[in-house]
Structures are given as structure tokens and as C-alpha cells.
PDB file of C-alpha atoms in Angstrom:
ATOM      1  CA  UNK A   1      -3.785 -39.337   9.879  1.00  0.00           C
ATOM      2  CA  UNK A   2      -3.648 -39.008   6.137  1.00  0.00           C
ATOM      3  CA  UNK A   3      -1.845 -41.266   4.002  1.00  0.00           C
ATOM      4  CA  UNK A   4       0.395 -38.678   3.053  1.00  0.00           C
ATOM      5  CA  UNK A   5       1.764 -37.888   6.103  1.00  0.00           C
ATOM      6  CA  UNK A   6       2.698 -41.335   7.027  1.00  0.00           C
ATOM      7  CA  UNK A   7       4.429 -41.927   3.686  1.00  0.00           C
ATOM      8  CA  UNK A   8       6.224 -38.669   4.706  1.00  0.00           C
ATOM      9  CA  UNK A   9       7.303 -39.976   8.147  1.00  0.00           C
ATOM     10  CA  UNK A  10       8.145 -43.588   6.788  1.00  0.00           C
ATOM     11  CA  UNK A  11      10.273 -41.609   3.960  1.00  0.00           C
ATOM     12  CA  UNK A  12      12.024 -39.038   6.785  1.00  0.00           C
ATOM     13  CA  UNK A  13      12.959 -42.120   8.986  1.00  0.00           C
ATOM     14  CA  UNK A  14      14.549 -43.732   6.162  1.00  0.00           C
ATOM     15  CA  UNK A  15      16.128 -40.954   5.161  1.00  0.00           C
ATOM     16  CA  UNK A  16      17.671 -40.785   8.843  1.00  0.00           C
ATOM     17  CA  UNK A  17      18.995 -44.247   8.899  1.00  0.00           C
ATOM     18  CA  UNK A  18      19.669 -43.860   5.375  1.00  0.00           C
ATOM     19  CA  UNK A  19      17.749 -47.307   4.298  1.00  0.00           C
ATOM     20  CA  UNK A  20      15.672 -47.837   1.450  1.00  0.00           C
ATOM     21  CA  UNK A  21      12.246 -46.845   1.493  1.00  0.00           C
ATOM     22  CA  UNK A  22       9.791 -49.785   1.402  1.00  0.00           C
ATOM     23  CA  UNK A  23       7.651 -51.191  -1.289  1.00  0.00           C
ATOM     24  CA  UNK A  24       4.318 -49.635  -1.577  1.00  0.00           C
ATOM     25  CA  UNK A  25       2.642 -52.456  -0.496  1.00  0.00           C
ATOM     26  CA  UNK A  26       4.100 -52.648   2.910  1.00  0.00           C
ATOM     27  CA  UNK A  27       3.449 -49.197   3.389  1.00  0.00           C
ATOM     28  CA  UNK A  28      -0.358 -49.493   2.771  1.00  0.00           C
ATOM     29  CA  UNK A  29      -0.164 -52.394   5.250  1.00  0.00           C
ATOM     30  CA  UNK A  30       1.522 -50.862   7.459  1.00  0.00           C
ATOM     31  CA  UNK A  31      -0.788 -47.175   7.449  1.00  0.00           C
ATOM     32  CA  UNK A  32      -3.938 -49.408   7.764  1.00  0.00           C
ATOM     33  CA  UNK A  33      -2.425 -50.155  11.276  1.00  0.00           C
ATOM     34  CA  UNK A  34      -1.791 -46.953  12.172  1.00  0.00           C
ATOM     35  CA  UNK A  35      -4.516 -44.381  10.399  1.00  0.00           C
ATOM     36  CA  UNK A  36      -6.124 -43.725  13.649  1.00  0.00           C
ATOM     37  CA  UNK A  37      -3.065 -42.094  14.889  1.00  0.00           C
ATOM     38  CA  UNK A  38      -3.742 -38.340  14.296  1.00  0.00           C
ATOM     39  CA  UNK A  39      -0.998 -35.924  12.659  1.00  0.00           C
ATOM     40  CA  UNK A  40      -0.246 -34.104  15.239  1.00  0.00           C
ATOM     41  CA  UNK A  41       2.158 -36.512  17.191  1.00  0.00           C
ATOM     42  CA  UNK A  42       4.343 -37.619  14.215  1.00  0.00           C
ATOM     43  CA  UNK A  43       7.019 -35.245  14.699  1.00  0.00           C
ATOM     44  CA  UNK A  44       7.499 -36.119  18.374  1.00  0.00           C
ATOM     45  CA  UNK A  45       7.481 -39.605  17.114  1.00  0.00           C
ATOM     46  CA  UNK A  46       9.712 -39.187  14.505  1.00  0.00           C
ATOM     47  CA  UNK A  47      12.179 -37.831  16.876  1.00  0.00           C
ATOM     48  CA  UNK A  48      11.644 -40.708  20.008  1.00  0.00           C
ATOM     49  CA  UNK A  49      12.524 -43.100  17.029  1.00  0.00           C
ATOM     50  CA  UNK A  50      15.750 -41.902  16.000  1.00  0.00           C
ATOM     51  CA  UNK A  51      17.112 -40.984  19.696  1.00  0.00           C
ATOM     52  CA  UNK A  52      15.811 -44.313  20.904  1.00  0.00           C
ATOM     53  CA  UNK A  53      16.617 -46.848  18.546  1.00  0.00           C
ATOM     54  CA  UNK A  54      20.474 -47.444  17.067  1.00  0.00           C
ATOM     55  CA  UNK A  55      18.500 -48.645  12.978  1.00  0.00           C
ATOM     56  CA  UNK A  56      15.129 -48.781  11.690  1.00  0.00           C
ATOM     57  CA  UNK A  57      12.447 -50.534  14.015  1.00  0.00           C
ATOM     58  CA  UNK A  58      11.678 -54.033  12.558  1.00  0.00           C
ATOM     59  CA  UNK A  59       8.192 -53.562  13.321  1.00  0.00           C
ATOM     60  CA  UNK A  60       7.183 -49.870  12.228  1.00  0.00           C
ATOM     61  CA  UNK A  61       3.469 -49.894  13.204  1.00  0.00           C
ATOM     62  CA  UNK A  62       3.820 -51.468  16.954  1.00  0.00           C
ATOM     63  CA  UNK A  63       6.701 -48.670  17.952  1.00  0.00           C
ATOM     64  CA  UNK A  64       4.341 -46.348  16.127  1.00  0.00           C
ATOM     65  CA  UNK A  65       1.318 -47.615  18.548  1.00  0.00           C
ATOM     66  CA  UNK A  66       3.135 -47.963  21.743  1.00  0.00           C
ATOM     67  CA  UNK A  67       4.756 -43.381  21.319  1.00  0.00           C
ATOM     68  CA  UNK A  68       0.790 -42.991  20.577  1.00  0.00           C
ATOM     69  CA  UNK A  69      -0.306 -44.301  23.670  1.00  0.00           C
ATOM     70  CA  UNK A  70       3.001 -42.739  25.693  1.00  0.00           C
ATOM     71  CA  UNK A  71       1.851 -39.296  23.835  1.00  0.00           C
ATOM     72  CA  UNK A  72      -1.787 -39.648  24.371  1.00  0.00           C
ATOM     73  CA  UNK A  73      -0.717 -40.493  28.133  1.00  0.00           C
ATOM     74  CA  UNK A  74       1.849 -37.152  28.187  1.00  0.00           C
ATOM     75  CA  UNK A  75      -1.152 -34.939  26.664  1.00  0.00           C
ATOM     76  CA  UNK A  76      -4.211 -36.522  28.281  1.00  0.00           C
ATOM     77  CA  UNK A  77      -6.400 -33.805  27.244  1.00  0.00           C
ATOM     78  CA  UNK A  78      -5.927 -34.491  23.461  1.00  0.00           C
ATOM     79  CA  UNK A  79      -7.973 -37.643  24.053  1.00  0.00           C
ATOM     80  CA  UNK A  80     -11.379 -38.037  22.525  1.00  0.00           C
ATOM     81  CA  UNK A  81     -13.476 -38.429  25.143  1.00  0.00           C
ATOM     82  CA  UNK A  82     -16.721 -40.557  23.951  1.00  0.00           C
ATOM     83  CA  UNK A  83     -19.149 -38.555  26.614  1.00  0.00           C
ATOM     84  CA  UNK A  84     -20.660 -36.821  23.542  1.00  0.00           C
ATOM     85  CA  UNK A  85     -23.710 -37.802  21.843  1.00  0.00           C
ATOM     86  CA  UNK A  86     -26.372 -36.566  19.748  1.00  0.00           C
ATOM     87  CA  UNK A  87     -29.923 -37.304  19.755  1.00  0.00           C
ATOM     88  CA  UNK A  88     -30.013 -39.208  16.347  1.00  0.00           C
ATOM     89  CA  UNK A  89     -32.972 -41.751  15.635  1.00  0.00           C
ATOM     90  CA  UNK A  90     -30.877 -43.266  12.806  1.00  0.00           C
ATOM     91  CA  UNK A  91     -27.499 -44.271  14.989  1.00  0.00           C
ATOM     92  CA  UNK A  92     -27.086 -45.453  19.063  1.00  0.00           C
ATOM     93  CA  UNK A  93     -26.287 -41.632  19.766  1.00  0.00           C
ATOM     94  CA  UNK A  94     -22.407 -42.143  19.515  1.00  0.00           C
ATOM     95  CA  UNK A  95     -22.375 -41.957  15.401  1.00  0.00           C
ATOM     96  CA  UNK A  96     -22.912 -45.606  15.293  1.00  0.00           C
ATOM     97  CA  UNK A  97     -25.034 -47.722  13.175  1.00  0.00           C
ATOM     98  CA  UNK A  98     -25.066 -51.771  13.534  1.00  0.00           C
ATOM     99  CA  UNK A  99     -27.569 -53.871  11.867  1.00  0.00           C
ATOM    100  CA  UNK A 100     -28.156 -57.425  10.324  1.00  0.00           C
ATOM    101  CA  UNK A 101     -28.221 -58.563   6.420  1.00  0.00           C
ATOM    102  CA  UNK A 102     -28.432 -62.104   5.627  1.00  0.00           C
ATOM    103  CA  UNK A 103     -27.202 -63.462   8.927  1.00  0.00           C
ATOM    104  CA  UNK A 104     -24.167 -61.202   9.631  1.00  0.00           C
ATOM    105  CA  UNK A 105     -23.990 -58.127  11.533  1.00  0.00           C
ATOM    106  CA  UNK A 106     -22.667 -54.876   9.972  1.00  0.00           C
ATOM    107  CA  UNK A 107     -21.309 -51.621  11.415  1.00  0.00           C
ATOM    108  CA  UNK A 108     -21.584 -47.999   9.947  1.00  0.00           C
ATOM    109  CA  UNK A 109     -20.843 -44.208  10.409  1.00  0.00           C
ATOM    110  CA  UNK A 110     -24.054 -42.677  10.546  1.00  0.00           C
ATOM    111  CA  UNK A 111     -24.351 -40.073   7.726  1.00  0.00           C
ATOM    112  CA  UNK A 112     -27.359 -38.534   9.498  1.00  0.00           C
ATOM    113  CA  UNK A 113     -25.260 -37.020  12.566  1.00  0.00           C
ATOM    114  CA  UNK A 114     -21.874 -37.614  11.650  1.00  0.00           C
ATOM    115  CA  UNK A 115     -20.401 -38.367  15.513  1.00  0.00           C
ATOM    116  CA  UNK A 116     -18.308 -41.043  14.850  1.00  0.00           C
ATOM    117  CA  UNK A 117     -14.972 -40.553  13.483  1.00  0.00           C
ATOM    118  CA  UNK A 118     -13.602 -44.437  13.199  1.00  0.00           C
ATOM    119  CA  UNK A 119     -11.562 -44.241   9.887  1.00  0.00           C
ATOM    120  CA  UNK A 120     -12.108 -47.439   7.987  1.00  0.00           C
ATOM    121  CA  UNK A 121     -15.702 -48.066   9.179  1.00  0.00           C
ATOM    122  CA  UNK A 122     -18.230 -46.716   6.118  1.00  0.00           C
ATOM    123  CA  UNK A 123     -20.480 -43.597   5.936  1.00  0.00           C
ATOM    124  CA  UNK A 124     -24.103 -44.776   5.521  1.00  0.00           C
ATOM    125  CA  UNK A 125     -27.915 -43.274   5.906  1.00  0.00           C
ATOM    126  CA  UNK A 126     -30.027 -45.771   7.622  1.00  0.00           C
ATOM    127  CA  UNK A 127     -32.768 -45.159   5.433  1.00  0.00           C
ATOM    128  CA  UNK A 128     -30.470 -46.338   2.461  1.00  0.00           C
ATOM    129  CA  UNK A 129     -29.397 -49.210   4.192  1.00  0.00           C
ATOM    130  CA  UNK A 130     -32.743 -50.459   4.892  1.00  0.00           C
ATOM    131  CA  UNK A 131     -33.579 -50.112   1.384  1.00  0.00           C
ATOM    132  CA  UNK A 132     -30.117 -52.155   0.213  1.00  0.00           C
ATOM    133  CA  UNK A 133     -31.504 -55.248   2.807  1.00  0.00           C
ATOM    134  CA  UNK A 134     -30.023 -54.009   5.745  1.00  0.00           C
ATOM    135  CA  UNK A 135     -32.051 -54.424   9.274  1.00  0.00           C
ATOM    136  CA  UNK A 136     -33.121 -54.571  12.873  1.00  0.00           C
ATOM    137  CA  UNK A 137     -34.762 -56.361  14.661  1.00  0.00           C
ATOM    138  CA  UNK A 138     -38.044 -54.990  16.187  1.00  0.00           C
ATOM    139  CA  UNK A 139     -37.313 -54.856  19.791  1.00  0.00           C
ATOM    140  CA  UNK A 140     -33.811 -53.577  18.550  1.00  0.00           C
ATOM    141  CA  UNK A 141     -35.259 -50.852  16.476  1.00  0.00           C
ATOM    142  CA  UNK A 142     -36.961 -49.419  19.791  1.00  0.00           C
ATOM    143  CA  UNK A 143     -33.242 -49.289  21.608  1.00  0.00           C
ATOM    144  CA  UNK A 144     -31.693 -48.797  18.126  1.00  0.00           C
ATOM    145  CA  UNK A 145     -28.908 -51.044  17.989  1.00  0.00           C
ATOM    146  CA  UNK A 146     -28.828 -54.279  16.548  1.00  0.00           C
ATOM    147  CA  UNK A 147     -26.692 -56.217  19.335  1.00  0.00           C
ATOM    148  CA  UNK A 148     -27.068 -57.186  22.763  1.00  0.00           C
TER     149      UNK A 148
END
């Protein structure tokens, strides 16, 4: 989801239980636990929250997590299903990059094909990467991942 929307949600709910709206801090905690939710449920959310709890959940982002998996149950076919990949030298097929800098192993989007859509994880080229230090190992480059 964008950040938008969940400020929008947070600022509805408090609006129904008519409580302050919280510091802009928490919020920004709390949407990093929660941007993988997409937009489309928060309305149905919204309205499980205020017909099943009597005030404001203590815990925002774990009711928020537990409707997502109820809805994602109730709607299976809105899943992502992870049966598609590309045939991209630069990434594992999935949109996935993972290689090795300095003795710590590092996880991308690949920019090439664009298949993964994990928000928080970077958008990188494996050819820049390589040039910033990044690498795998040899046997690794033939399966290309870096793991394993």
C-alpha cells in the first residue's frame, strides 16, 4: 500500500473512536509493518475494526496483519502466486538478486526483469552491483544465486 492510504485509514479509525491521531513517528513504524498489505482490503478492514473491537486496537499493525490473512483467505484468488518467472541471467528467475560484499550477503530487486515486487528490498542492475563490489561466487554464478 502507499503511505498515504494508511495515514488515511489510521486517521478514519481515529476519527471513529474519536482519539487522537498518533505522532508521526509511530505511524512510520507502524506502515513499515504493514506496506505489503495492498489497498484494496483497507476498507473491509476498516470496517472489521470498528464492528469488532469496543476502542482503538493497542496494537494497530498485528490486527492489521491477522484481517490480511482472514481477507487473503476469503479472496484466495487475489493471492500472488510465485509460479511466475522470467528467464533473466541477472536474477534467480523470481526478480531476485542475492550476492556477497565484504563478508555479508545482500538481497535486491532485479532492475533487469522487474518480477519481484517486495517493497522495502532495493532496485538494482547486476552489472552495477558488480561494479560497486558486489559478487558471486563462481559455482554460484552458474546457478545464479549466491546462497545454498
Amino acid at each position: 500500500m502507499v503511505e498515504k492510504a494508511f495515514h488515511d485509514f489510521v486517521k478514519e479509525l481515529c476519527f471513529y473512536y474519536e482519539r487522537k491521531e498518533p505522532r508521526e513517528q509511530a505511524l512510520d513504524l507502524w506502515f513499515t509493518e504493514v506496506k505489503h498489505i495492498p489497498d484494496e482490503p483497507l476498507d473491509w478492514m476498516r470496517a472489521q475494526i470498528s464492528s469488532r473491537h469496543e476502542s482503538y486496537p493497542k496494537n494497530l499493525p498485528v490486527v492489521m496483519r491477522e484481517l490480511w490473512q482472514q481477507w487473503l483467505e476469503n479472496h484466495p484468488k487475489k493471492r500472488a502466486h510465485g509460479s511466475t518467472t522470467a528467464d533473466c541471467q541477472d536474477c534467480d528467475g523470481a526478480g531476485i538478486i542475492t550476492l556477497y560484499r565484504e563478508g555479508y550477503r545482500y538481497v535486491f530487486r532485479c532492475g533487469k526483469c522487474q518480477q519481484s515486487n517486495l517493497n522495502g528490498i532495493p532496485v538494482a542492475f547486476l552489472a552495477n552491483l558488480e561494479v560497486r563490489g558486489y559478487t558471486l561466487t563462481n559455482t554460484m554464478r552458474k546457478n545464479r544465486q549466491s546462497y545454498g
